[in-house]
CSV table of C-alpha atoms in Angstrom, one decimal:
chain,number,residue,atom,x,y,z
A,1,MET,CA,32.9,28.7,20.4
A,2,THR,CA,29.9,28.3,18.1
A,3,TYR,CA,29.8,27.9,14.3
A,4,GLU,CA,27.2,28.7,11.8
A,5,ALA,CA,26.1,26.4,9.0
A,6,THR,CA,23.2,26.5,6.5
A,7,THR,CA,23.5,23.3,4.6
A,8,HIS,CA,21.9,25.1,1.7
A,9,ILE,CA,23.9,26.9,-1.0
A,10,MET,CA,22.3,29.2,-3.5
A,11,THR,CA,22.2,27.7,-7.1
A,12,ASP,CA,24.2,29.7,-9.7
A,13,GLU,CA,23.0,28.5,-13.1
A,14,ALA,CA,25.6,30.5,-15.0
A,15,TRP,CA,28.4,29.0,-12.9
A,16,LEU,CA,27.1,25.4,-13.4
A,17,ALA,CA,26.9,26.1,-17.2
A,18,LYS,CA,30.6,26.6,-17.3
A,19,LEU,CA,31.1,22.8,-17.3
A,20,SER,CA,29.3,20.1,-19.3
A,21,GLU,CA,29.9,16.4,-19.8
A,22,GLU,CA,29.0,13.6,-22.1
A,23,ILE,CA,26.5,11.4,-20.3
A,24,LEU,CA,28.1,8.1,-19.2
A,25,GLU,CA,26.0,4.9,-19.7
A,26,PRO,CA,22.9,6.9,-20.9
A,27,ASP,CA,20.7,3.8,-21.0
A,28,LEU,CA,21.2,2.7,-17.4
A,29,PRO,CA,17.8,2.8,-15.6
A,30,ILE,CA,17.7,5.1,-12.6
A,31,ILE,CA,15.4,6.0,-9.8
A,32,ASP,CA,16.3,9.2,-8.1
A,33,PRO,CA,15.0,8.4,-4.5
A,34,HIS,CA,15.7,11.8,-2.9
A,35,HIS,CA,14.8,15.3,-4.2
A,36,HIS,CA,12.9,18.3,-2.8
A,37,LEU,CA,10.5,20.8,-4.2
A,38,TRP,CA,10.4,24.4,-3.0
A,39,ASP,CA,11.2,28.1,-3.7
A,40,ARG,CA,13.9,28.5,-1.2
A,41,LEU,CA,17.1,28.9,-3.1
A,42,GLY,CA,15.2,29.9,-6.3
A,43,PRO,CA,12.2,27.9,-7.6
A,44,TYR,CA,12.5,24.2,-8.0
A,45,TYR,CA,9.0,23.1,-9.2
A,46,THR,CA,7.7,21.1,-12.1
A,47,ASP,CA,9.7,22.5,-14.9
A,48,GLU,CA,13.0,22.7,-12.9
A,49,LEU,CA,12.6,19.1,-11.7
A,50,LEU,CA,11.8,17.8,-15.2
A,51,GLY,CA,14.6,19.8,-16.6
A,52,ASP,CA,17.0,17.8,-14.4
A,53,LEU,CA,15.3,14.5,-14.7
A,54,THR,CA,15.5,14.8,-18.6
A,55,SER,CA,19.0,16.2,-18.8
A,56,GLY,CA,20.5,13.1,-20.3
A,57,HIS,CA,20.4,10.2,-17.8
A,58,ASN,CA,17.7,7.5,-18.0
A,59,ILE,CA,15.8,8.6,-14.9
A,60,ARG,CA,12.6,6.5,-14.7
A,61,GLN,CA,11.0,7.6,-11.4
A,62,SER,CA,11.7,9.9,-8.5
A,63,VAL,CA,10.8,10.2,-4.8
A,64,PHE,CA,10.0,13.5,-3.1
A,65,ILE,CA,11.4,14.0,0.4
A,66,GLN,CA,9.9,16.4,2.9
A,67,CYS,CA,11.7,19.7,3.1
A,68,ARG,CA,9.4,21.8,5.3
A,69,TYR,CA,7.7,23.6,2.4
A,70,GLY,CA,4.2,24.2,1.4
A,71,TYR,CA,2.7,23.7,4.8
A,72,ARG,CA,-0.9,24.6,5.6
A,73,THR,CA,-1.1,28.0,7.2
A,74,ASP,CA,-4.0,27.4,9.3
A,75,GLY,CA,-5.7,24.6,11.3
A,76,PRO,CA,-4.0,22.3,13.9
A,77,LYS,CA,-0.2,22.7,14.1
A,78,GLU,CA,0.4,19.0,13.8
A,79,MET,CA,-1.6,18.9,10.5
A,80,MET,CA,0.2,21.7,8.8
A,81,PRO,CA,2.8,19.4,7.2
A,82,VAL,CA,0.0,17.7,5.3
A,83,GLY,CA,0.0,20.8,3.1
A,84,GLU,CA,3.5,19.7,1.8
A,85,THR,CA,2.1,16.4,0.7
A,86,GLU,CA,-0.7,18.2,-1.1
A,87,PHE,CA,1.8,20.4,-2.8
A,88,ALA,CA,4.0,17.5,-3.9
A,89,VAL,CA,0.9,15.8,-5.4
A,90,SER,CA,0.1,18.8,-7.3
A,91,ILE,CA,3.6,18.8,-8.8
A,92,ALA,CA,3.4,15.1,-9.6
A,93,GLU,CA,0.1,15.5,-11.5
A,94,GLU,CA,1.4,18.5,-13.4
A,95,ALA,CA,4.6,16.6,-14.3
A,96,ALA,CA,2.6,13.6,-15.4
A,97,GLU,CA,0.7,15.8,-17.9
A,98,LYS,CA,4.0,17.2,-19.3
A,99,ARG,CA,6.1,14.0,-19.3
A,100,PRO,CA,3.9,10.9,-18.8
A,101,ASP,CA,6.9,8.7,-19.6
A,102,ILE,CA,8.7,9.7,-16.4
A,103,GLY,CA,7.3,8.9,-12.9
A,104,ALA,CA,8.2,12.1,-11.3
A,105,VAL,CA,7.2,12.2,-7.6
A,106,ALA,CA,6.2,8.6,-7.8
A,107,GLY,CA,6.7,8.3,-4.1
A,108,ILE,CA,6.4,10.8,-1.2
A,109,VAL,CA,8.2,10.8,2.1
A,110,ALA,CA,6.3,13.2,4.3
A,111,HIS,CA,6.9,14.7,7.7
A,112,ALA,CA,4.9,13.9,10.8
A,113,ASP,CA,6.0,15.0,14.2
A,114,LEU,CA,6.9,11.7,16.0
A,115,MET,CA,6.9,13.7,19.3
A,116,LEU,CA,3.1,13.4,19.1
A,117,GLY,CA,3.6,9.8,20.2
A,118,ALA,CA,0.7,7.4,19.4
A,119,ASP,CA,-1.4,10.5,18.5
A,120,VAL,CA,0.6,10.7,15.3
A,121,ASP,CA,-1.7,8.2,13.8
A,122,ARG,CA,-4.2,10.9,12.7
A,123,VAL,CA,-1.5,12.8,10.9
A,124,LEU,CA,-0.3,9.7,9.1
A,125,GLU,CA,-3.9,9.0,8.0
A,126,ALA,CA,-4.2,12.6,6.7
A,127,HIS,CA,-1.0,12.2,4.7
A,128,GLU,CA,-2.3,9.0,3.3
A,129,ALA,CA,-5.5,10.6,2.1
A,130,ALA,CA,-3.6,13.6,0.7
A,131,ALA,CA,-1.0,11.6,-1.1
A,132,LYS,CA,-3.4,9.8,-3.5
A,133,GLY,CA,-1.5,6.5,-3.3
A,134,ARG,CA,2.0,8.0,-3.2
A,135,LEU,CA,2.8,8.0,0.4
A,136,ARG,CA,5.8,5.7,1.2
A,137,GLY,CA,7.3,7.0,4.4
A,138,ILE,CA,8.0,9.6,7.0
A,139,ARG,CA,11.0,11.7,7.7
A,140,HIS,CA,11.4,13.4,11.1
A,141,ILE,CA,14.7,15.3,10.8
A,142,THR,CA,17.0,14.6,13.8
A,143,ALA,CA,20.2,16.2,12.5
A,144,SER,CA,21.9,18.2,15.3
A,145,GLY,CA,25.3,19.7,15.7
A,146,GLY,CA,24.5,20.4,19.4
A,147,GLU,CA,25.9,23.5,21.1
A,148,ALA,CA,28.8,23.6,18.6
A,149,PHE,CA,26.5,25.0,15.9
A,150,SER,CA,24.5,28.2,15.9
A,151,GLY,CA,21.7,28.7,13.4
A,152,ALA,CA,22.3,25.4,11.7
A,153,VAL,CA,19.7,24.0,9.3
A,154,PRO,CA,18.5,22.0,11.0
A,155,ASN,CA,19.6,21.7,14.6
A,156,ALA,CA,17.3,19.2,16.3
A,157,PRO,CA,17.4,18.3,20.0
A,158,LEU,CA,20.3,16.0,20.7
A,159,ARG,CA,19.4,12.3,21.5
A,160,GLN,CA,15.8,12.8,20.4
A,161,MET,CA,15.8,9.3,18.9
A,162,TYR,CA,16.0,7.9,22.4
A,163,ASP,CA,13.1,9.9,23.6
A,164,GLU,CA,10.2,7.6,24.8
A,165,THR,CA,7.6,9.8,23.2
A,166,PHE,CA,9.5,9.9,19.9
A,167,ARG,CA,9.7,6.1,19.9
A,168,ALA,CA,6.0,5.8,20.7
A,169,GLY,CA,5.3,7.8,17.5
A,170,PHE,CA,8.1,5.9,15.6
A,171,ALA,CA,6.2,2.6,16.6
A,172,ARG,CA,3.2,3.7,14.5
A,173,LEU,CA,5.1,3.7,11.2
A,174,GLN,CA,5.5,0.0,10.6
A,175,PRO,CA,1.8,-0.8,11.3
A,176,ALA,CA,0.9,1.9,8.8
A,177,GLY,CA,3.2,0.3,6.1
A,178,LEU,CA,5.6,3.3,6.2
A,179,THR,CA,9.4,3.6,6.1
A,180,PHE,CA,11.5,6.0,8.1
A,181,ASP,CA,14.1,8.3,6.5
A,182,GLY,CA,16.7,9.7,8.9
A,183,TRP,CA,18.7,12.8,8.3
A,184,LEU,CA,21.3,13.3,10.9
A,185,TYR,CA,25.1,13.9,11.3
A,186,HIS,CA,27.8,11.3,11.8
A,187,PRO,CA,28.1,11.6,15.6
A,188,GLN,CA,24.4,10.5,15.7
A,189,ILE,CA,24.7,7.3,13.7
A,190,PRO,CA,24.8,5.2,16.9
A,191,ASP,CA,21.5,6.8,17.9
A,192,PHE,CA,20.1,5.7,14.5
A,193,ALA,CA,21.5,2.1,15.0
A,194,ASP,CA,20.0,1.9,18.5
A,195,LEU,CA,16.6,2.9,17.0
A,196,ALA,CA,17.0,0.3,14.2
A,197,ARG,CA,17.7,-2.5,16.8
A,198,ALA,CA,14.6,-1.4,18.8
A,199,PHE,CA,12.3,-1.6,15.8
A,200,PRO,CA,13.8,-4.4,13.6
A,201,GLU,CA,10.6,-4.7,11.5
A,202,THR,CA,10.6,-1.0,10.4
A,203,THR,CA,12.5,-0.3,7.1
A,204,MET,CA,14.9,2.6,7.8
A,205,ILE,CA,16.9,4.6,5.4
A,206,LEU,CA,19.9,6.7,6.5
A,207,ASP,CA,20.1,9.8,4.3
A,208,HIS,CA,23.4,11.3,2.9
A,209,VAL,CA,25.7,8.4,4.0
A,210,GLY,CA,25.1,9.4,7.6
A,211,GLY,CA,26.2,13.1,7.3
A,212,PRO,CA,30.0,13.2,7.8
A,213,LEU,CA,30.7,16.7,9.1
A,214,GLY,CA,33.5,18.9,7.7
A,215,ILE,CA,32.8,22.3,9.2
A,216,GLY,CA,33.1,24.1,12.5
A,217,PRO,CA,35.0,22.0,15.0
A,218,TYR,CA,35.3,19.2,12.4
A,219,ARG,CA,37.0,21.2,9.7
A,220,GLY,CA,40.6,20.1,9.2
A,221,HIS,CA,39.9,16.7,10.9
A,222,ARG,CA,38.6,14.7,8.0
A,223,ASP,CA,40.7,11.6,8.7
A,224,GLU,CA,39.5,11.5,12.3
A,225,VAL,CA,35.9,12.2,11.2
A,226,PHE,CA,36.2,9.4,8.6
A,227,ALA,CA,37.4,6.9,11.2
A,228,ASP,CA,34.6,7.8,13.6
A,229,TRP,CA,32.1,7.7,10.7
A,230,LYS,CA,33.3,4.2,9.5
A,231,ALA,CA,33.2,2.7,13.0
A,232,SER,CA,29.6,3.8,13.4
A,233,MET,CA,28.6,2.7,9.9
A,234,THR,CA,30.2,-0.7,10.5
A,235,ASP,CA,28.0,-1.1,13.6
A,236,LEU,CA,24.9,0.1,11.8
A,237,ALA,CA,25.4,-2.4,8.9
A,238,THR,CA,24.7,-5.2,11.4
A,239,CYS,CA,21.1,-4.1,11.4
A,240,PRO,CA,19.3,-5.8,8.5
A,241,ASN,CA,16.6,-3.2,8.4
A,242,ALA,CA,19.0,-0.3,7.8
A,243,HIS,CA,19.6,1.0,4.3
A,244,VAL,CA,21.7,4.0,3.1
A,245,LYS,CA,21.4,6.7,0.5
A,246,LEU,CA,24.6,7.4,-1.3
A,247,GLY,CA,24.8,11.1,-1.9
A,248,GLY,CA,24.1,14.5,-0.3
A,249,LEU,CA,27.8,15.1,0.1
A,250,ALA,CA,27.8,18.5,-1.6
A,251,MET,CA,26.1,20.3,1.2
A,252,ASP,CA,27.8,23.0,3.2
A,253,VAL,CA,28.1,20.8,6.3
A,254,ASN,CA,30.3,18.3,4.5
A,255,GLY,CA,33.1,21.0,4.1
A,256,PHE,CA,34.2,20.2,0.6
A,257,ASP,CA,33.5,23.9,-0.4
A,258,LEU,CA,32.9,22.9,-4.0
A,259,ASN,CA,30.9,26.1,-4.7
A,260,ARG,CA,33.8,28.3,-3.9
A,261,GLU,CA,35.9,27.2,-6.9
A,262,PRO,CA,36.2,29.2,-10.2
A,263,LEU,CA,34.7,26.2,-12.1
A,264,PRO,CA,32.1,23.7,-11.0
A,265,PRO,CA,33.5,20.3,-10.2
A,266,SER,CA,33.7,17.5,-12.8
A,267,SER,CA,32.3,14.0,-12.2
A,268,GLY,CA,35.9,12.8,-11.9
A,269,GLU,CA,36.6,15.3,-9.1
A,270,LEU,CA,33.4,14.4,-7.3
A,271,SER,CA,34.1,10.7,-7.6
A,272,ARG,CA,37.6,11.3,-6.1
A,273,LEU,CA,36.3,13.3,-3.1
A,274,TRP,CA,33.3,11.0,-2.4
A,275,ARG,CA,34.9,7.5,-3.1
A,276,PRO,CA,36.0,6.8,0.5
A,277,TYR,CA,32.4,7.3,1.8
A,278,ILE,CA,30.6,5.6,-1.2
A,279,GLU,CA,32.8,2.6,-1.5
A,280,THR,CA,33.0,1.9,2.2
A,281,THR,CA,29.2,2.1,2.6
A,282,ILE,CA,28.7,-0.3,-0.3
A,283,GLU,CA,31.2,-2.7,1.1
A,284,LEU,CA,29.5,-2.6,4.5
A,285,PHE,CA,25.8,-2.7,3.4
A,286,GLY,CA,25.9,-4.4,0.0
A,287,PRO,CA,24.3,-2.9,-3.1
A,288,GLU,CA,21.0,-4.4,-2.1
A,289,ARG,CA,20.8,-2.0,0.9
A,290,CYS,CA,22.2,1.1,-0.9
A,291,MET,CA,20.8,3.6,-3.4
A,292,PHE,CA,22.4,6.6,-5.1
A,293,GLU,CA,20.5,9.9,-4.5
A,294,SER,CA,20.7,13.4,-6.1
A,295,ASN,CA,19.6,15.4,-3.0
A,296,PHE,CA,18.6,18.1,-5.5
A,297,PRO,CA,18.2,21.1,-5.5
A,298,VAL,CA,20.2,21.2,-2.3
A,299,ASP,CA,23.4,19.8,-4.0
A,300,LYS,CA,22.7,21.9,-7.1
A,301,GLY,CA,24.5,24.7,-5.2
A,302,SER,CA,27.7,22.8,-5.8
A,303,CYS,CA,27.3,20.6,-8.9
A,304,ALA,CA,25.1,19.9,-11.9
A,305,TYR,CA,22.6,17.1,-12.1
A,306,PRO,CA,24.2,15.3,-15.1
A,307,VAL,CA,27.5,15.6,-13.4
A,308,VAL,CA,26.4,14.1,-10.2
A,309,TRP,CA,25.0,11.0,-11.9
A,310,ASN,CA,28.2,10.7,-14.0
A,311,ALA,CA,30.2,10.7,-10.7
A,312,PHE,CA,28.0,8.0,-9.3
A,313,LYS,CA,28.5,5.9,-12.5
A,314,ARG,CA,32.3,6.4,-12.1
A,315,LEU,CA,32.1,5.2,-8.6
A,316,ALA,CA,30.1,2.1,-9.6
A,317,SER,CA,32.2,1.3,-12.6
A,318,GLY,CA,33.7,-1.8,-11.1
A,319,ALA,CA,30.3,-3.2,-10.1
A,320,SER,CA,28.5,-6.0,-11.9
A,321,GLU,CA,25.4,-5.4,-13.9
A,322,THR,CA,23.3,-6.8,-11.1
A,323,GLU,CA,25.0,-4.6,-8.5
A,324,LYS,CA,24.6,-1.6,-10.6
A,325,ALA,CA,20.9,-2.3,-11.1
A,326,ALA,CA,20.5,-2.4,-7.3
A,327,LEU,CA,22.4,0.8,-6.6
A,328,PHE,CA,20.8,2.9,-9.3
A,329,HIS,CA,17.2,1.4,-9.5
A,330,ASP,CA,16.2,-1.8,-7.7
A,331,THR,CA,17.0,-1.0,-4.1
A,332,ALA,CA,15.0,2.3,-4.4
A,333,GLN,CA,12.2,0.5,-6.2
A,334,ARG,CA,11.9,-2.2,-3.5
A,335,VAL,CA,12.3,0.1,-0.5
A,336,TYR,CA,9.9,2.7,-1.6
A,337,ARG,CA,7.5,0.1,-3.3
A,338,LEU,CA,7.5,1.9,-6.6
């Protein structure tokens, strides 16, 4: 049997507007290290991004993460993703004109096909030139549900992170001063850990707390998924070069079905649902290797931007000031050299 998943839920602004909250700890400095820019579920360009970044929390900077949008439409195929970097820079420059007090798109994590092997160097160089000083890393999506998922977004080849050609391309990142963002699902966390051990000098960031699945064959098995996820995360935590983004749990694949409720979720409800994953990750990796992320506008299909950050603040309520600084700002600033 196969299952379909999209991971992307259409944003319903009228539904989101049914709930509003007072901003918790409005002065706490925040870097949002994970958002996208596109017109895929409705436009999310300069005005939409700035609307969220200025919706009440003290967002100082943000990092754009590749999302397969704005590619060049001609020229060599391997160079087409450079168009996305050019597009992100145009948004950064427009945002700087409108709100010079906020470092929107202060960093860019682009895509380069690591299956090019060592030939990926010329793509990295092209991104560097296009980014105008903003290039910080590369994300090559490896998320795969395997044969159990049909039409999933994405559904990369299984075990791609073990491929010798992929690793030859991966080996070019650290010499270029670039980090690696990994989007994958929880059964693939051991693959990510093996890659981290093979390249201990490369700074690696696991997106969306490792993608615990909650749909298809995993629906109704949350306890078993959590146990498997925790075992893999415990092993990954022994890799000093591995960092984790805390967020991305409102996607379709996580199976919380938040978008199907009559009212959007409150920050209290989000913190209740996400606490096992967030607290476990922080306990395993420490605040200095963890950073909260919005994953907008993807997660906007299930919750509002101010509510998401309120939920994170609730989850971090027991942390010290130093720990909060790391989780909301300092880890992202250091990892992405902002």
